[in-house]
mmCIF file of C-alpha atoms in Angstrom:
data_model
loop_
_atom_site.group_PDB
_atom_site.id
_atom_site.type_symbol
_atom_site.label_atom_id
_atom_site.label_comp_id
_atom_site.label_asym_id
_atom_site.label_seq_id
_atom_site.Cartn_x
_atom_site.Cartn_y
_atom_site.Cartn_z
ATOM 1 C CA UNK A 1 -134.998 15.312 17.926
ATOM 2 C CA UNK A 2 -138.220 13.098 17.133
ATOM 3 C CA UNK A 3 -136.490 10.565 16.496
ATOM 4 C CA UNK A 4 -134.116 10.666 20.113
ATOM 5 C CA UNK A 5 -137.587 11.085 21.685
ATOM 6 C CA UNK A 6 -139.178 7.849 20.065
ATOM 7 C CA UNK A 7 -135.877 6.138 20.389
ATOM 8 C CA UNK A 8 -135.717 6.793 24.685
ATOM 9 C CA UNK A 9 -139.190 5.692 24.920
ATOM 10 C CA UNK A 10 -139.088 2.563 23.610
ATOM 11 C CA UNK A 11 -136.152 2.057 25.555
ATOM 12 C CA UNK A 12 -138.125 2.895 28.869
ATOM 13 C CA UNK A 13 -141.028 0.494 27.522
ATOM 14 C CA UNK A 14 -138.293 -2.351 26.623
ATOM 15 C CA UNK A 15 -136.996 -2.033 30.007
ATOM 16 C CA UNK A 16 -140.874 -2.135 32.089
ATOM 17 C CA UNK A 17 -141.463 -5.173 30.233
ATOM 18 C CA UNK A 18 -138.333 -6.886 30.798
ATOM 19 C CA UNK A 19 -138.730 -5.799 34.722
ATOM 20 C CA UNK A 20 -142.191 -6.594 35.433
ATOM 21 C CA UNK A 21 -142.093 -10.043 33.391
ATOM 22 C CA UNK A 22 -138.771 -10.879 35.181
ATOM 23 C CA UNK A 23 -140.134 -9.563 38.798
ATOM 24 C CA UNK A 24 -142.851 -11.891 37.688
ATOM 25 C CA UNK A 25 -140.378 -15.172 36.396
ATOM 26 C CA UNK A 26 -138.474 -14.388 40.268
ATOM 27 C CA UNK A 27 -142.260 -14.570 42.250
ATOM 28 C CA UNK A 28 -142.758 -18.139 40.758
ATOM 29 C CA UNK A 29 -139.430 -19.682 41.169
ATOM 30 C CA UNK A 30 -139.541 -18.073 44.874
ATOM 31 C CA UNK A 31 -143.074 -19.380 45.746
ATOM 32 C CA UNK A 32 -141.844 -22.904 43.972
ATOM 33 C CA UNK A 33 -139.269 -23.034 46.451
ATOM 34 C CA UNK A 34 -141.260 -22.443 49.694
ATOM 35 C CA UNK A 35 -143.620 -25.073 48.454
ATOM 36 C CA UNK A 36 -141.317 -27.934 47.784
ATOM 37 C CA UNK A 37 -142.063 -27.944 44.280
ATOM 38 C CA UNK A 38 -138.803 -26.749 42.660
ATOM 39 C CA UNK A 39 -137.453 -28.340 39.629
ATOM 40 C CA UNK A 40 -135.955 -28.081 36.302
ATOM 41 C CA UNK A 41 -139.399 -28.815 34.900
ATOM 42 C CA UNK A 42 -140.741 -25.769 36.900
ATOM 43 C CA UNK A 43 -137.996 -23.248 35.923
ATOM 44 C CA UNK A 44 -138.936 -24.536 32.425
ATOM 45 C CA UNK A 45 -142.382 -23.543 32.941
ATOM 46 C CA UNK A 46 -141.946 -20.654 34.614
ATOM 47 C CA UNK A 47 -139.281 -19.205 31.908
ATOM 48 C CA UNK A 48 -142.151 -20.179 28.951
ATOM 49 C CA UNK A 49 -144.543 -18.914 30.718
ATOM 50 C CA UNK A 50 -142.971 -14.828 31.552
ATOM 51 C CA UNK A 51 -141.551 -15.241 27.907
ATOM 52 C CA UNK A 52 -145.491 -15.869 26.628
ATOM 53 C CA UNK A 53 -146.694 -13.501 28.724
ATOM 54 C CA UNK A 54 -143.885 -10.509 27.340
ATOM 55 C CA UNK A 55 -145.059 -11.564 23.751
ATOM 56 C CA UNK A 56 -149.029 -11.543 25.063
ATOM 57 C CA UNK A 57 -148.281 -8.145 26.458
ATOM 58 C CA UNK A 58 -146.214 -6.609 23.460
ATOM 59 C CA UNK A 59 -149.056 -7.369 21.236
ATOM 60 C CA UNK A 60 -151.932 -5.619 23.355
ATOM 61 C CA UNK A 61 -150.294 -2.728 23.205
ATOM 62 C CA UNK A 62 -149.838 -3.088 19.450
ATOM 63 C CA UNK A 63 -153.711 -3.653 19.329
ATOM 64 C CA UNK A 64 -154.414 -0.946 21.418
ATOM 65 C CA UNK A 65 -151.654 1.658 19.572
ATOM 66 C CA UNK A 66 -153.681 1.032 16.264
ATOM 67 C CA UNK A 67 -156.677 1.701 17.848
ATOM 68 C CA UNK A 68 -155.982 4.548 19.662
ATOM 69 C CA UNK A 69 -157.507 7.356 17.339
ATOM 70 C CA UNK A 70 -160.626 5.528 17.685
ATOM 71 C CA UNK A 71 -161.291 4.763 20.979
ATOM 72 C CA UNK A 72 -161.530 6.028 24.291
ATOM 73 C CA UNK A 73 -159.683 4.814 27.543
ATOM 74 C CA UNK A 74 -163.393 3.486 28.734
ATOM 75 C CA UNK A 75 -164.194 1.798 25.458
ATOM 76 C CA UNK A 76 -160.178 0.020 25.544
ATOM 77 C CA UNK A 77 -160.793 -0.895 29.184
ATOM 78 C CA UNK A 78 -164.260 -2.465 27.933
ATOM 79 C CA UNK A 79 -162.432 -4.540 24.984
ATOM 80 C CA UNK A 80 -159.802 -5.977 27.388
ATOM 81 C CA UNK A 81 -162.429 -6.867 29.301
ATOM 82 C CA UNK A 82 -162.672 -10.043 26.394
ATOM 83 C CA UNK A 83 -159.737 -9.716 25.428
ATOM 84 C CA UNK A 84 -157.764 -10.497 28.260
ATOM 85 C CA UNK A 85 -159.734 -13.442 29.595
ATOM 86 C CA UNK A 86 -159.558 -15.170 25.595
ATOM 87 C CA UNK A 87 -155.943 -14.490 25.206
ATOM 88 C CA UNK A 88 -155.043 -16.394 29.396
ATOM 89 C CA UNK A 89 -157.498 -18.976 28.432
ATOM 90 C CA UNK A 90 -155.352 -19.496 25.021
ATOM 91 C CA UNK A 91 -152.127 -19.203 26.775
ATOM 92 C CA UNK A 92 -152.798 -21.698 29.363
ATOM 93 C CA UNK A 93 -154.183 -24.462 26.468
ATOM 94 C CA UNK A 94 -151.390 -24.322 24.776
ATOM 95 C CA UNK A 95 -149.111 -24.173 27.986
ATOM 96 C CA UNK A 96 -150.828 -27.100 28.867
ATOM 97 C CA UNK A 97 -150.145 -28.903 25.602
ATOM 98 C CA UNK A 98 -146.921 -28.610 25.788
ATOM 99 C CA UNK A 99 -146.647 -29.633 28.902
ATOM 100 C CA UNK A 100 -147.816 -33.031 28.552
ATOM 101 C CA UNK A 101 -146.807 -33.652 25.385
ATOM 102 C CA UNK A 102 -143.059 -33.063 26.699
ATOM 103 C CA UNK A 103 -143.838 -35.135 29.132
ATOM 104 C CA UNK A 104 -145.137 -38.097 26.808
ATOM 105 C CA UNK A 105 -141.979 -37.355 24.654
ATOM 106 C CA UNK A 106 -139.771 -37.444 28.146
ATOM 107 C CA UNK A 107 -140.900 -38.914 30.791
ATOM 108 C CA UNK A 108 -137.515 -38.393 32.428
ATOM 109 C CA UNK A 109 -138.460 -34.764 32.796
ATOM 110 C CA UNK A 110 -142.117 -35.258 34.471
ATOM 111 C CA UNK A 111 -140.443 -34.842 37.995
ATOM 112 C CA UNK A 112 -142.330 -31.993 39.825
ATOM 113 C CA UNK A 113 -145.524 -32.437 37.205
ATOM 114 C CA UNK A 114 -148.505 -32.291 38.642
ATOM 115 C CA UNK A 115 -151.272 -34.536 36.976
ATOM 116 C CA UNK A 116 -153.902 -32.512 34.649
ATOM 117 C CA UNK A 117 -157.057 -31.205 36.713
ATOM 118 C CA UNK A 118 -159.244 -28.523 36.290
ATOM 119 C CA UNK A 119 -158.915 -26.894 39.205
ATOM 120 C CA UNK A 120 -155.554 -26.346 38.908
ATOM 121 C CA UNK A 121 -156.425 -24.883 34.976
ATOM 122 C CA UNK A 122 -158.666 -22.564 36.410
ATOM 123 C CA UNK A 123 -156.863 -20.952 38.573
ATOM 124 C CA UNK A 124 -153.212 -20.787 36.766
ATOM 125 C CA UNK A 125 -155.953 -18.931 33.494
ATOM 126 C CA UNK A 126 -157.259 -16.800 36.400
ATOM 127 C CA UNK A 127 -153.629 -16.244 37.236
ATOM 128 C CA UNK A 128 -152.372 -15.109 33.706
ATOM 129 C CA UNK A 129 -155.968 -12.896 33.000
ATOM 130 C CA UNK A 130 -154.974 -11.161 36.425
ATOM 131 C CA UNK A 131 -151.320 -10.355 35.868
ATOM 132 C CA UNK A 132 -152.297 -9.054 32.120
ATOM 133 C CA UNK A 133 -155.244 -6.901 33.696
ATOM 134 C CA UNK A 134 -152.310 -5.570 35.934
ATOM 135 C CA UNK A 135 -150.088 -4.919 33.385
ATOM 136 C CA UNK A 136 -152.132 -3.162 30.760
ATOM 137 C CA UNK A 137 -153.718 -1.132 33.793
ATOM 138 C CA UNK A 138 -150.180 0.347 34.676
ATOM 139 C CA UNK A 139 -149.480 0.724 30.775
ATOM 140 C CA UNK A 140 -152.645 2.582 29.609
ATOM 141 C CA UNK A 141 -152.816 4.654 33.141
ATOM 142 C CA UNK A 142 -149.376 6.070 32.049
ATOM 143 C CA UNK A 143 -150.315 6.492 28.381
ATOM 144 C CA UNK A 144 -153.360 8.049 29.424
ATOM 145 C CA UNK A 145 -151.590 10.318 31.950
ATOM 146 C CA UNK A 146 -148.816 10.883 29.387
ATOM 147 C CA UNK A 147 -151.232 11.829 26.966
ATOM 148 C CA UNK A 148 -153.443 14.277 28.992
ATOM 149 C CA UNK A 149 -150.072 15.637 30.331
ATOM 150 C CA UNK A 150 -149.151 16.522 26.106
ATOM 151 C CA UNK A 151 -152.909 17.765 25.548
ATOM 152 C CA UNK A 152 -152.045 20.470 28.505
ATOM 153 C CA UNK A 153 -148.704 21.349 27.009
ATOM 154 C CA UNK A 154 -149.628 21.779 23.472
ATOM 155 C CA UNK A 155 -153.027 23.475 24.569
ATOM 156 C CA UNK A 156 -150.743 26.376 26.711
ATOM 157 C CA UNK A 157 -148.223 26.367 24.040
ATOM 158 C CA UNK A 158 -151.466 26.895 21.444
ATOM 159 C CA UNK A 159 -152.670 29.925 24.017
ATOM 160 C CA UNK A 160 -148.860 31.589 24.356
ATOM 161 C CA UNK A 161 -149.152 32.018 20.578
ATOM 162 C CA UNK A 162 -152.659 33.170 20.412
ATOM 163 C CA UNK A 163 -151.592 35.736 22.770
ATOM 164 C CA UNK A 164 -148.601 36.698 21.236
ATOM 165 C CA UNK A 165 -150.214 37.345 17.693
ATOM 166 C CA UNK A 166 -153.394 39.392 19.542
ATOM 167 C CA UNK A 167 -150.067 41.629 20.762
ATOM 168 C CA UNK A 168 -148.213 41.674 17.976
ATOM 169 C CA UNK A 169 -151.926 43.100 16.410
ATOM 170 C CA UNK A 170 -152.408 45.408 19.196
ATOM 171 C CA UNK A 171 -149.026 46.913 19.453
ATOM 172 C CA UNK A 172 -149.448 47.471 15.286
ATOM 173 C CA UNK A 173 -152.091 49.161 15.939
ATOM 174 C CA UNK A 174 -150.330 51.553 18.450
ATOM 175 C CA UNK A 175 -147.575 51.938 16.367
ATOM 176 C CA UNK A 176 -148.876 52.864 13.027
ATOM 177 C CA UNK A 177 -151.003 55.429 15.180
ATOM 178 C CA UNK A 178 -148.352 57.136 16.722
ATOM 179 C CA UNK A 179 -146.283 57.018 13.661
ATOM 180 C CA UNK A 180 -149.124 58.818 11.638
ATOM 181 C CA UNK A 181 -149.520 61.513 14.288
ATOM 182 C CA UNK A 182 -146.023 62.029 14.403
ATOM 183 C CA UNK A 183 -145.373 62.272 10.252
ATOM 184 C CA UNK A 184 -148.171 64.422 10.102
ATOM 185 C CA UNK A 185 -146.776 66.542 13.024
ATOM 186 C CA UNK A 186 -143.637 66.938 11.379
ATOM 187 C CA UNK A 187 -144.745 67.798 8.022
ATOM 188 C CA UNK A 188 -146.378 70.745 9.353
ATOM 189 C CA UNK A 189 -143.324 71.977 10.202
ATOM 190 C CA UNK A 190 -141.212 71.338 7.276
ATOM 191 C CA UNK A 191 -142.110 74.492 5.539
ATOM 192 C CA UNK A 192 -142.536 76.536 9.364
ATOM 193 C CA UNK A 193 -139.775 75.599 10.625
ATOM 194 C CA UNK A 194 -136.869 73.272 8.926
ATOM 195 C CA UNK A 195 -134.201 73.052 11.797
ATOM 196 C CA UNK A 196 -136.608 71.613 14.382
ATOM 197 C CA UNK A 197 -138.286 69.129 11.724
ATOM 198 C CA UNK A 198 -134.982 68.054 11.345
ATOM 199 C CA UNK A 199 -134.456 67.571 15.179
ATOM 200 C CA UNK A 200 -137.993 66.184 15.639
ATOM 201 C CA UNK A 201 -137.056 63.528 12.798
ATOM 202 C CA UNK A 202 -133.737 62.690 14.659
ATOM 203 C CA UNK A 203 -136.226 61.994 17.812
ATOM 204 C CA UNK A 204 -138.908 60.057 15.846
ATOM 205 C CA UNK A 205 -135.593 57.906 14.615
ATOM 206 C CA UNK A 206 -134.575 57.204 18.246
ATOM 207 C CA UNK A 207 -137.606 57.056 19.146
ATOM 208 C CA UNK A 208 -138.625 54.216 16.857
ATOM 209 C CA UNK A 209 -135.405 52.039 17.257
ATOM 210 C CA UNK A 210 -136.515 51.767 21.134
ATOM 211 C CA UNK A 211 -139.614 50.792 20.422
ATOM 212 C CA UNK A 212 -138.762 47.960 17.416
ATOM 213 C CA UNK A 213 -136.319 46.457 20.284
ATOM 214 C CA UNK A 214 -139.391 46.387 22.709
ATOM 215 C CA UNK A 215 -141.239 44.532 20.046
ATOM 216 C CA UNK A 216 -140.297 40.953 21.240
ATOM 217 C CA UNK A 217 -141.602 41.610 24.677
ATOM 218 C CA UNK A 218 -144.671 41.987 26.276
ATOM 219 C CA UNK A 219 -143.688 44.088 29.228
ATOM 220 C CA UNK A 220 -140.732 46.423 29.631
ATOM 221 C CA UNK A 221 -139.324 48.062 32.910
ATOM 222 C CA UNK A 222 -141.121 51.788 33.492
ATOM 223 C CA UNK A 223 -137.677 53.658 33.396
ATOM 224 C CA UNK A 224 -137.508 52.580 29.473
ATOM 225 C CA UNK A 225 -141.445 53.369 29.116
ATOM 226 C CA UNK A 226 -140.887 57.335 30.315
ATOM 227 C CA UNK A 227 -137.999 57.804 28.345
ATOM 228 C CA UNK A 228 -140.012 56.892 25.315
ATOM 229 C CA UNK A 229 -142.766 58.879 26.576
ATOM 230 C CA UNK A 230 -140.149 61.594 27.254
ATOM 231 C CA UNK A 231 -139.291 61.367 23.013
ATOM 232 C CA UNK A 232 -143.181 61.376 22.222
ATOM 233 C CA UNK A 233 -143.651 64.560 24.323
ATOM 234 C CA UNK A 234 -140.574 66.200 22.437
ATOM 235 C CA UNK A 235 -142.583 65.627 19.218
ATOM 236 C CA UNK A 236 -145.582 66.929 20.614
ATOM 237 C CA UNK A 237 -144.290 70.035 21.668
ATOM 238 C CA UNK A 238 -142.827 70.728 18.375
ATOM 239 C CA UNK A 239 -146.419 71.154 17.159
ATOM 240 C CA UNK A 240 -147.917 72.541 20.141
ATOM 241 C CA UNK A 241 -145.147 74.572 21.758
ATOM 242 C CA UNK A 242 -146.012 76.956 24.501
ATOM 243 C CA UNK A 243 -149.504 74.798 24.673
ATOM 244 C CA UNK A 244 -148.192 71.879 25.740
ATOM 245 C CA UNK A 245 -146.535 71.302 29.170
ATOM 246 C CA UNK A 246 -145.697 68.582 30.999
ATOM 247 C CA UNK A 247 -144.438 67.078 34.444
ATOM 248 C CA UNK A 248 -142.942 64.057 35.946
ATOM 249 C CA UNK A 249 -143.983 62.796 39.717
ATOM 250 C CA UNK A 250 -142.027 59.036 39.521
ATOM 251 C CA UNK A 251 -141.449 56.919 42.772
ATOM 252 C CA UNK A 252 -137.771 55.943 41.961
ATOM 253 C CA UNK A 253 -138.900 52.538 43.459
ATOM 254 C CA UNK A 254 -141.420 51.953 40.832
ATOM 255 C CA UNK A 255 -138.883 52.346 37.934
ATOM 256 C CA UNK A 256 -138.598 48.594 37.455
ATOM 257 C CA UNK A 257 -141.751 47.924 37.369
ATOM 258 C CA UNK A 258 -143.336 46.138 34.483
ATOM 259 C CA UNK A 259 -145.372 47.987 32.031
ATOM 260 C CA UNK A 260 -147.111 47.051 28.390
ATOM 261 C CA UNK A 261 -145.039 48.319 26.185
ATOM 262 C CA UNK A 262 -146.321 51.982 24.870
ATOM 263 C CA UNK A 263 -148.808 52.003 27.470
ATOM 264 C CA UNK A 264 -147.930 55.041 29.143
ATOM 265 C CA UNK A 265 -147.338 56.322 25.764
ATOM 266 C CA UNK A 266 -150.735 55.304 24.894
ATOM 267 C CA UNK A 267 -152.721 57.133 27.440
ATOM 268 C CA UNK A 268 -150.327 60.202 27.194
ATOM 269 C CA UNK A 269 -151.564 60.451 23.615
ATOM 270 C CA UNK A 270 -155.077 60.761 24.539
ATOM 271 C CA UNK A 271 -154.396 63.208 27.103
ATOM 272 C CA UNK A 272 -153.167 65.592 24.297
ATOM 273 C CA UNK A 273 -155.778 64.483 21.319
ATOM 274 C CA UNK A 274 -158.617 64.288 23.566
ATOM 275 C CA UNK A 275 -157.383 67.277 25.929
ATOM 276 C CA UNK A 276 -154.403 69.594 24.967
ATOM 277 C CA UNK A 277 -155.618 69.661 21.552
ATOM 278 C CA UNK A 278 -158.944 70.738 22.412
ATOM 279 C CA UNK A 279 -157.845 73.781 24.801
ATOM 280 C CA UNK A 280 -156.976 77.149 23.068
ATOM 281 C CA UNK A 281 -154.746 77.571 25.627
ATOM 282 C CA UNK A 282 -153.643 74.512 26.040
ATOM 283 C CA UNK A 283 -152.259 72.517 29.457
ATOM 284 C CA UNK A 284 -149.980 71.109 31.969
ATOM 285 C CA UNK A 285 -150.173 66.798 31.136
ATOM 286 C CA UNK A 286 -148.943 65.479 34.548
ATOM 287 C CA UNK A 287 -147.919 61.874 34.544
ATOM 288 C CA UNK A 288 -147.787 60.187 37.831
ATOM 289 C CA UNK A 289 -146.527 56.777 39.460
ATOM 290 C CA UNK A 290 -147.096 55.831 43.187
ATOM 291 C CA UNK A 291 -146.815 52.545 45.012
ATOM 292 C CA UNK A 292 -150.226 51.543 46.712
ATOM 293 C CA UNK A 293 -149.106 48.432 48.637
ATOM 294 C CA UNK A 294 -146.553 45.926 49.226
ATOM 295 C CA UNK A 295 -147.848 44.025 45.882
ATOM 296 C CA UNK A 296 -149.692 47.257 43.706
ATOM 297 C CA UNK A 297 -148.951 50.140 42.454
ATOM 298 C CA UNK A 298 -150.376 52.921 40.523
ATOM 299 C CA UNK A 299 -150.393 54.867 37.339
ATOM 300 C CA UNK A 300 -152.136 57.993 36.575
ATOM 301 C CA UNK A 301 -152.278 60.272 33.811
ATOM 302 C CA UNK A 302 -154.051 63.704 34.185
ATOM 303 C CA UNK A 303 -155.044 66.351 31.870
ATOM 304 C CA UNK A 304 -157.449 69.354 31.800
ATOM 305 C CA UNK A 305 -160.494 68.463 29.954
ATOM 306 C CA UNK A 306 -161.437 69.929 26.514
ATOM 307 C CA UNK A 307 -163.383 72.638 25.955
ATOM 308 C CA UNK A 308 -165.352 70.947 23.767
ATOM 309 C CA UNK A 309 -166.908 67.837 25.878
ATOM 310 C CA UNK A 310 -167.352 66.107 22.432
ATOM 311 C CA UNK A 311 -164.084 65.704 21.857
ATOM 312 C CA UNK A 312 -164.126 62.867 24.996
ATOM 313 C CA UNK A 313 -166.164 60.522 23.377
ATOM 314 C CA UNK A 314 -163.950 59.072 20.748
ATOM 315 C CA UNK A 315 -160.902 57.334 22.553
ATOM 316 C CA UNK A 316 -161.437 54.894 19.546
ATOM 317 C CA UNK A 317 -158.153 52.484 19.515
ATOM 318 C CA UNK A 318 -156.318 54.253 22.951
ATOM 319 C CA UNK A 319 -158.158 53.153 26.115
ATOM 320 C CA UNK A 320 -159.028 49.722 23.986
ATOM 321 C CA UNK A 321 -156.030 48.592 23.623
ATOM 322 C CA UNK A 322 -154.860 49.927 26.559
ATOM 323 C CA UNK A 323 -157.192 47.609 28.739
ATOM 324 C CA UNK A 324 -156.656 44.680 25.842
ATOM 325 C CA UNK A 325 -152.553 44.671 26.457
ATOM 326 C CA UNK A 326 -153.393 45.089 30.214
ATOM 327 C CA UNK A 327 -155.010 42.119 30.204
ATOM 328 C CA UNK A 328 -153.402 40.082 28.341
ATOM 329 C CA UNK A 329 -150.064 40.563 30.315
ATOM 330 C CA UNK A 330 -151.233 40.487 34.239
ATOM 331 C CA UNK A 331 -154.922 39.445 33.264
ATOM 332 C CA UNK A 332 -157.052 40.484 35.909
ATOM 333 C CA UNK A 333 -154.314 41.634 38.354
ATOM 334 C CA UNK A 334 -154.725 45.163 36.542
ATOM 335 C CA UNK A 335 -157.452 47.472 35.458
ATOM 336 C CA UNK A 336 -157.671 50.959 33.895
ATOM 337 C CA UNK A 337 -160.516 53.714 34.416
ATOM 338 C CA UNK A 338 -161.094 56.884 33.496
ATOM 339 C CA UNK A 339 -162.277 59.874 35.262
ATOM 340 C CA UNK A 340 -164.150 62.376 34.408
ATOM 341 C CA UNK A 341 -164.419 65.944 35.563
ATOM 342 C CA UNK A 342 -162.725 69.849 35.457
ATOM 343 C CA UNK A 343 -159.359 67.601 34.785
ATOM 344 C CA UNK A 344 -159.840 64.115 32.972
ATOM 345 C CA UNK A 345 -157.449 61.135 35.018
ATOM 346 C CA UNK A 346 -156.429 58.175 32.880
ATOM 347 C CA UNK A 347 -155.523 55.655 36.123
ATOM 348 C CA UNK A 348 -153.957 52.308 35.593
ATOM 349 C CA UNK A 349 -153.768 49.688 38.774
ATOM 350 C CA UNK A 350 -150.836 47.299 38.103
ATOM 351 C CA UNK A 351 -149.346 44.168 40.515
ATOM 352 C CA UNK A 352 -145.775 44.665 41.604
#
């Protein structure tokens, strides 16, 4: 694949040279006509002169490709600031050497010649220095553009997998959470009660497959969010029984709607630890979804509050990672607060 990449560019770069150089070879032979000064001599000059020029070119950009770790587009403008000038100065010397000594040699071919002056010298030099300034402009503003373009890409590309391993930590975190509440749920009941440790095993196992095909994503649609929420609350019950209880007030319009994955999960697990659990008689959790606007919608999660206040001040990895995920899949676009009070609300503001 490198190697196709390298192998089309140089092919683009063979190509600009061999059309600017040319478009350069036509101007002369044009302007050599309107002035009356056409000639096989001229087209001679002309050809050596585009063919020096290529060759002049091609080897700037060989300077400047080695040098490139090294220095910055300022300090490569400031060295072809000498280095141009030398290198037209050099061409036109030796242009003009050859000129007149092919014109000792064969005199035959001095038709169209102009006699030496300096005048003329000047301004053909100031004529190569200028179309070498324009060339290596065009080529280092594209390499320069080119190369900021790649810096961009590869920076993104740096931050997608930054982000991805912060939720591949975060949702580990989750996970071996809830799968330590659960096992130690369901151990209780081993000895109590074997039939539904069985069943609550067969939901953990469900329960867990759903979740492992979630992994590779970092939202899911709310419809498969409940129904994983729906599993959790089966295991929950198994421990708490008549304690727990629980109800579901969806907006059927909101079930597409993109969600962390285990977030909902998340904050219905601190509803129970840091409520439920902490009532002797336990509680109604009551999840809720409703659309705010055309572009938000809302999540809420309410519970009645412990009887021991205590128990509300250690929401330790839950409301963490909750706002950590949140942000790292609609960044600002979505917040999450909790209230306070006779019944504790877990609310969640997400874009549509």
């Amino acid at each position: 694949m490198k190697q196709g990449y390298v192998t089309h560019y140089s092919r683009q770069y063979l190509l600009a040279q061999g059309f600017f150089w040319g478009s350069y070879l036509l101007l002369n032979i044009i302007f050599a006509v309107l002035w009356n000064s056409f000639s096989s001599a001229a087209i001679g000059i002309f050809v050596t002169l585009s063919f020096v020029l290529l060759l002049t070119s091609h080897q700037l950009r060989a300077l400047y490709l080695r040098a490139q770790p090294q220095l910055t587009f300022l300090r490569t403008c400031l060295h072809l600031g000498w280095l141009i000038p030398c290198a037209a100065l050099t061409i036109q010397i030796l242009l003009h050497l050859l000129i007149y000594a092919v014109v000792a040699l064969t005199p035959e071919h001095s038709s169209g010649i102009h006699p030496f002056s300096i005048g003329s010298f000047v301004l053909y030099t100031f004529n190569t220095a200028f179309m070498l300034v324009l060339w290596s402009m065009l080529y280092l503003l594209r390499t320069e553009f080119k190369k900021r373009r790649e810096t961009e890409i590869a920076h993104w590309r740096d931050q997608a997998k930054l982000r991805e391993i912060e939720l591949q930590f975060l949702r580990s975190q989750i996970n071996s959470h809830f799968l330590f509440n659960s096992l130690n749920n369901l151990r209780s009941l081993i000895l109590e009660d074997p039939q539904a440790a069985r069943k609550g095993l067969a939901d953990l196992a469900t329960l867990l497959r759903g979740l492992l095909q979630a992994e590779a994503h970092i939202t899911v649609p709310l419809r498969e969010e409940l129904d994983w929420v729906r599993g959790y609350l089966a295991l929950e019950a198994l421990q708490f029984e008549q304690r727990l209880q629980y109800e579901f007030v969806i907006d059927d319009s909101l079930l597409d709607a993109k969600v962390p994955p285990l977030l909902v999960q998340t904050l219905v697990e601190n509803a129970i630890k840091h409520g439920i659990a902490g009532r002797r008689t336990g509680g109604l959790v009551s999840l809720r979804a409703q659309r705010l606007n055309s572009n938000e919608w809302q999540l809420e999660v309410e519970n009645p509050a412990a009887e021991l206040p205590a128990l509300h001040q250690g929401n330790g990895i839950g409301l963490a990672n909750a706002r950590e995920r949140l942000a790292i899949a609609f960044g600002e676009q979505a917040k999450v607060e909790l209230q306070l009070g006779a019944n504790v609300v877990a609310r969640v503001c997400l874009p549509l």
